XYZ file of C-alpha atoms in Angstrom:
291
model
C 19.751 35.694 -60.306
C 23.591 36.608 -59.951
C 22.660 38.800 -57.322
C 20.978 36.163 -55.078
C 23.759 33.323 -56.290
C 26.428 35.945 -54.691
C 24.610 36.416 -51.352
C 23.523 32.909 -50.580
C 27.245 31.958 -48.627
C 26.189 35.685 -47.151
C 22.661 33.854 -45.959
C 24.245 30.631 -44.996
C 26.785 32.488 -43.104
C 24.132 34.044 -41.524
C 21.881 30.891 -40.825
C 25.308 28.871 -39.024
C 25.731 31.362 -36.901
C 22.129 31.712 -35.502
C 21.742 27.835 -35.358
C 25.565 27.899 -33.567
C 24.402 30.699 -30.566
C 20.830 28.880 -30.208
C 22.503 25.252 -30.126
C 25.020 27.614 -27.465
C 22.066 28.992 -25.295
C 20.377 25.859 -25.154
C 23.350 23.405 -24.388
C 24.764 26.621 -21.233
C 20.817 26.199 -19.938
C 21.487 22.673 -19.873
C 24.858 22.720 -18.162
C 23.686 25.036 -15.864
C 20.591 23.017 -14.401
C 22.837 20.079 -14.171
C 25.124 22.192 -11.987
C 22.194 23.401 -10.140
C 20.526 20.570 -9.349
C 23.656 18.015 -9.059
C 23.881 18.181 -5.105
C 27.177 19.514 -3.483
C 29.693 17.104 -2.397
C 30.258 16.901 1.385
C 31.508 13.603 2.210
C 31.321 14.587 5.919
C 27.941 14.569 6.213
C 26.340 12.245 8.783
C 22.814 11.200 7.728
C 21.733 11.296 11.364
C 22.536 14.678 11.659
C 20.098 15.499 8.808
C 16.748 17.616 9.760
C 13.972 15.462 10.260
C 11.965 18.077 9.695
C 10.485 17.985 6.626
C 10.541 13.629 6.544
C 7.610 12.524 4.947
C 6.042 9.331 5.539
C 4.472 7.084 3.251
C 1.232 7.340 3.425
C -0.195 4.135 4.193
C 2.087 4.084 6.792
C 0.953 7.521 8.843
C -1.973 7.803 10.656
C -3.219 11.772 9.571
C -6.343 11.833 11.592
C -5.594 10.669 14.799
C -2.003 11.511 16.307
C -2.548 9.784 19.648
C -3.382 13.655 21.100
C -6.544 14.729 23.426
C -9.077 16.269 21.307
C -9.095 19.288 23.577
C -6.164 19.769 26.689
C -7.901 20.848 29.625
C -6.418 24.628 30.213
C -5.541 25.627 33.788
C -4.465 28.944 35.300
C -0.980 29.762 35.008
C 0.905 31.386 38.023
C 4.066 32.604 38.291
C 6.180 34.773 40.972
C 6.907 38.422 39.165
C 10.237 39.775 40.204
C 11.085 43.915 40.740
C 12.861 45.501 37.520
C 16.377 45.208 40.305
C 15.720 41.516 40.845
C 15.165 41.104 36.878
C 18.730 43.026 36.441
C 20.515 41.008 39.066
C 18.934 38.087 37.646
C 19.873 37.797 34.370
C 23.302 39.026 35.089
C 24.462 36.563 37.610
C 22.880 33.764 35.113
C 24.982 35.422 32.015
C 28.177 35.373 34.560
C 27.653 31.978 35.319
C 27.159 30.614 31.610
C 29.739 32.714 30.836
C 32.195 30.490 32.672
C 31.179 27.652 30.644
C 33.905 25.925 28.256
C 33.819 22.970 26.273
C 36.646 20.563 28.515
C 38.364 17.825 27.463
C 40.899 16.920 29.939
C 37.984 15.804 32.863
C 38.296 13.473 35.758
C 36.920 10.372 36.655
C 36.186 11.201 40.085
C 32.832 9.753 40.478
C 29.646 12.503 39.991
C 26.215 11.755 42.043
C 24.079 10.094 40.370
C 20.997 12.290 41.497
C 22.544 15.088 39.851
C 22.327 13.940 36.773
C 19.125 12.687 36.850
C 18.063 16.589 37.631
C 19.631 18.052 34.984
C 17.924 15.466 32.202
C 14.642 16.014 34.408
C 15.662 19.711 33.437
C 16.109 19.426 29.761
C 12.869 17.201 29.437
C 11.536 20.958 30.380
C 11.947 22.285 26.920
C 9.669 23.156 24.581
C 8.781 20.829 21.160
C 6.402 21.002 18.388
C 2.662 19.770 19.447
C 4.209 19.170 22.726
C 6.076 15.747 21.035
C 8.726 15.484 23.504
C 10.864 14.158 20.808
C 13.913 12.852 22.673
C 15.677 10.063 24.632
C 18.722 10.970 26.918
C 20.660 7.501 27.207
C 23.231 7.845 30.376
C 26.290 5.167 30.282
C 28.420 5.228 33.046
C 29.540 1.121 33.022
C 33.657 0.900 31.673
C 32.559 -1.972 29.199
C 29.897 0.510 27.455
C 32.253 3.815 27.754
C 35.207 2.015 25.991
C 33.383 0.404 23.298
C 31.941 3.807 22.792
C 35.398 5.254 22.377
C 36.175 2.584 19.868
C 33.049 2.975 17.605
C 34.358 6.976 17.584
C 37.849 6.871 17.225
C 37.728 4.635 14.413
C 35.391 6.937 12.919
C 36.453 10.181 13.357
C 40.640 9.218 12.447
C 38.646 8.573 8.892
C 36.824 11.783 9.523
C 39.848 14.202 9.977
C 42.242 12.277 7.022
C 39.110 11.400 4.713
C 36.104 12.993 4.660
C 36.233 16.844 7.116
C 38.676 18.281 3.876
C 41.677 20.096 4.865
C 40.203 23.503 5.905
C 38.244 22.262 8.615
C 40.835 20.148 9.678
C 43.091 23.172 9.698
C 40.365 24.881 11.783
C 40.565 22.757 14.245
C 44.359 22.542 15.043
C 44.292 25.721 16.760
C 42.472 24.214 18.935
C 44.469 20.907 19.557
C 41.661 18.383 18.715
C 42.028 15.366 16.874
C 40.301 11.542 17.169
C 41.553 10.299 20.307
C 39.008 11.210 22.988
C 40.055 9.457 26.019
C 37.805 11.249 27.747
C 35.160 9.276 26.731
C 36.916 6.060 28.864
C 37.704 8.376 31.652
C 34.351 11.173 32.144
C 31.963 9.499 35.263
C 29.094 9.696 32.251
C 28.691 9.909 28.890
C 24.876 11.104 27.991
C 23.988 10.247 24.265
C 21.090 12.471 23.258
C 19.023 10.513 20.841
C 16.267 12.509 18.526
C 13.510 10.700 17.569
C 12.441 11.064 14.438
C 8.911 9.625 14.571
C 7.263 8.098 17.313
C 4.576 5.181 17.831
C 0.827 5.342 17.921
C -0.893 2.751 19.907
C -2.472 1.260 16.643
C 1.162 0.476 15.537
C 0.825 3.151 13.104
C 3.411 5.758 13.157
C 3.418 9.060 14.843
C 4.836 12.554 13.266
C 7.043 14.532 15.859
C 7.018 18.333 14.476
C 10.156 19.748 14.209
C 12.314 16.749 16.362
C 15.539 18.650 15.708
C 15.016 21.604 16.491
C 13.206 20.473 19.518
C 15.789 18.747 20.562
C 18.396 20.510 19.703
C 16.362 23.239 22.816
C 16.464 20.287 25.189
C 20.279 20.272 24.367
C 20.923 23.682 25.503
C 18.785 23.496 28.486
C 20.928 20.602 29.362
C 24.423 22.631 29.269
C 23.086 25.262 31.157
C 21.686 22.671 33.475
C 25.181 21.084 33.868
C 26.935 24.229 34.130
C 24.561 25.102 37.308
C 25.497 22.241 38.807
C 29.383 22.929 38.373
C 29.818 19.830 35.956
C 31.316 20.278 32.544
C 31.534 18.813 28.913
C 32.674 19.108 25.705
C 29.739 18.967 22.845
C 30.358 15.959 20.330
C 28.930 15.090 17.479
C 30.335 11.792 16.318
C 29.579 11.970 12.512
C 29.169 8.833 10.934
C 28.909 6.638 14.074
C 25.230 6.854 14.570
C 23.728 3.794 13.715
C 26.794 1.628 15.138
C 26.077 3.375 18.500
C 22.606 2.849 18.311
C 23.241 -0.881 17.958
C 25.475 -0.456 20.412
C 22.669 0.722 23.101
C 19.679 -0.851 21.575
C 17.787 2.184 20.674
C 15.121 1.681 18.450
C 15.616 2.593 14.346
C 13.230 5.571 15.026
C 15.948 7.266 17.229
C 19.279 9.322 15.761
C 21.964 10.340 17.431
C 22.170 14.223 18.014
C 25.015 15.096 20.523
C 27.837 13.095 22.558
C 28.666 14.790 26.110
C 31.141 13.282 28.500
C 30.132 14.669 31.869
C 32.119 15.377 35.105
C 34.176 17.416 36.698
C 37.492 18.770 34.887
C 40.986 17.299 35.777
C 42.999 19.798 38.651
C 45.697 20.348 35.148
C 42.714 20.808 32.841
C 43.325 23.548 29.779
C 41.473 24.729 27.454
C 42.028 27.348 24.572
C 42.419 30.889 25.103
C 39.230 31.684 23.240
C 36.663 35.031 23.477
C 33.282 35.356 22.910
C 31.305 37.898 20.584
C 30.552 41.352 22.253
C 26.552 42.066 22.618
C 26.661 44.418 19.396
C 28.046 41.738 17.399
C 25.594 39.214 17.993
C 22.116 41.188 19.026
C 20.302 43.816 16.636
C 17.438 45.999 18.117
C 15.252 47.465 15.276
């Protein structure tokens, strides 16, 4: 009886510190699923700019048997011209030359661009591929002042927030070396500004709604056919993504709520003191692997 009497503080001892390192476990598993699953903070992020992907639709609202799409698409034979293993060669490399001469420009002039121009190089981006053949994009051209300036408004107020608010200091310290802040008087000044709209979802003709596979990164295709495009012709453009201004712009245009604004680009030829940065691009081995 002694014995027992002198270990029980041993025991309780004992006891404390097992309850102490399971309360411990359980309260760090705790902690670290609220870590896990409390989502990062990036103020900068632009909800239009999200992948629309993976958007579900209620389902009352989506019609999953009938997508407005031909039971069966006639098939046809496909021709093409086949060029020599020289031609290939000279191909490619004149057409790596001459999107190697591309820059993103911001000092550009006003001097008017023809109009049929840029109604070939849209007619060339609405080449691209998209999922199920969607065609998920609307290319909305502005070339009248009124438009252009209110345009520079809606993204200047915007993006001043942008670089003191919401971008964080590195990026904004990123960016210096490359002398870009808010003010984008291009956007008064470029002959056109084409807004490239994603749409998200489309229409069905029973007024049901209509999924559009992978609308970003079909669009996002159409976008780089369209700088290439531009380049060819010997116009130029800076890529912009206006976060935050989305759904003003939208308003602005009347585009419907089922389109989101993917990429700004002032178009037209640069100005005769146009600069831009000093920049160089990746060499082959640092971007290409060949297993």
């Amino acid at each position: 009886m002694a014995l027992f009497s002198s270990l029980t503080p041993v025991f309780i001892t004992i006891i404390c510190l097992l309850i102490g390192a399971i309360l411990k476990k359980t309260s760090g598993k705790k902690e670290k699923h609220e870590t896990k699953s409390k989502p990062l903070s990036r103020p900068w992020v632009d909800e239009d700019l999200k992948d629309g992907t993976d958007h579900h639709f209620e389902e009352e609202e989506v019609d999953e048997e009938w997508q407005g799409l031909d039971e069966n698409v006639a098939h046809v034979p496909f021709f093409v011209e086949r060029y020599s293993e020289a031609e290939m060669i000279k191909r490619s490399q004149m057409f790596y030359e001459l999107l190697n001469k591309r820059r993103s420009v911001r000092f550009l002039s006003d001097e008017p661009v023809p109009r049929e121009v840029i109604d070939n190089v849209i007619r060339t981006a609405g080449t691209s591929p998209s999922g199920a053949h969607t065609e998920p994009w609307t290319f909305v051209v502005v070339q009248d002042p009124y438009l252009k300036h209110k345009i520079r408004e809606i993204v200047e107020e915007e993006e001043e927030i942008n670089y003191k608010k919401r971008m964080g200091d590195r990026w904004v310290n990123d960016l210096k070396r490359l002398r870009t802040n808010w003010v984008k008087e291009y956007l008064d000044i470029a002959p056109y500004l084409i807004l490239i709209f994603k749409q998200v979802y489309g229409w069905l003709p029973n007024g049901k709604k209509k999924t559009h596979y992978y609308n970003e990164i079909s669009v996002s295709i159409a976008c780089g056919i369209l700088l290439a495009a531009l380049q060819n012709a010997g116009l130029y453009t800076v890529t912009s993504t206006p976060l935050n201004c989305g759904p003003q712009l939208r308003v602005l245009l009347q585009r419907p709520a089922n389109e989101k604004l993917l990429l700004l680009l002032p178009v037209g030829y640069p100005k005769k003191d146009a600069t831009v940065p000093a920049l160089t691009r990746k060499p082959l081995e640092d971007i290409m692997v060949v297993m």
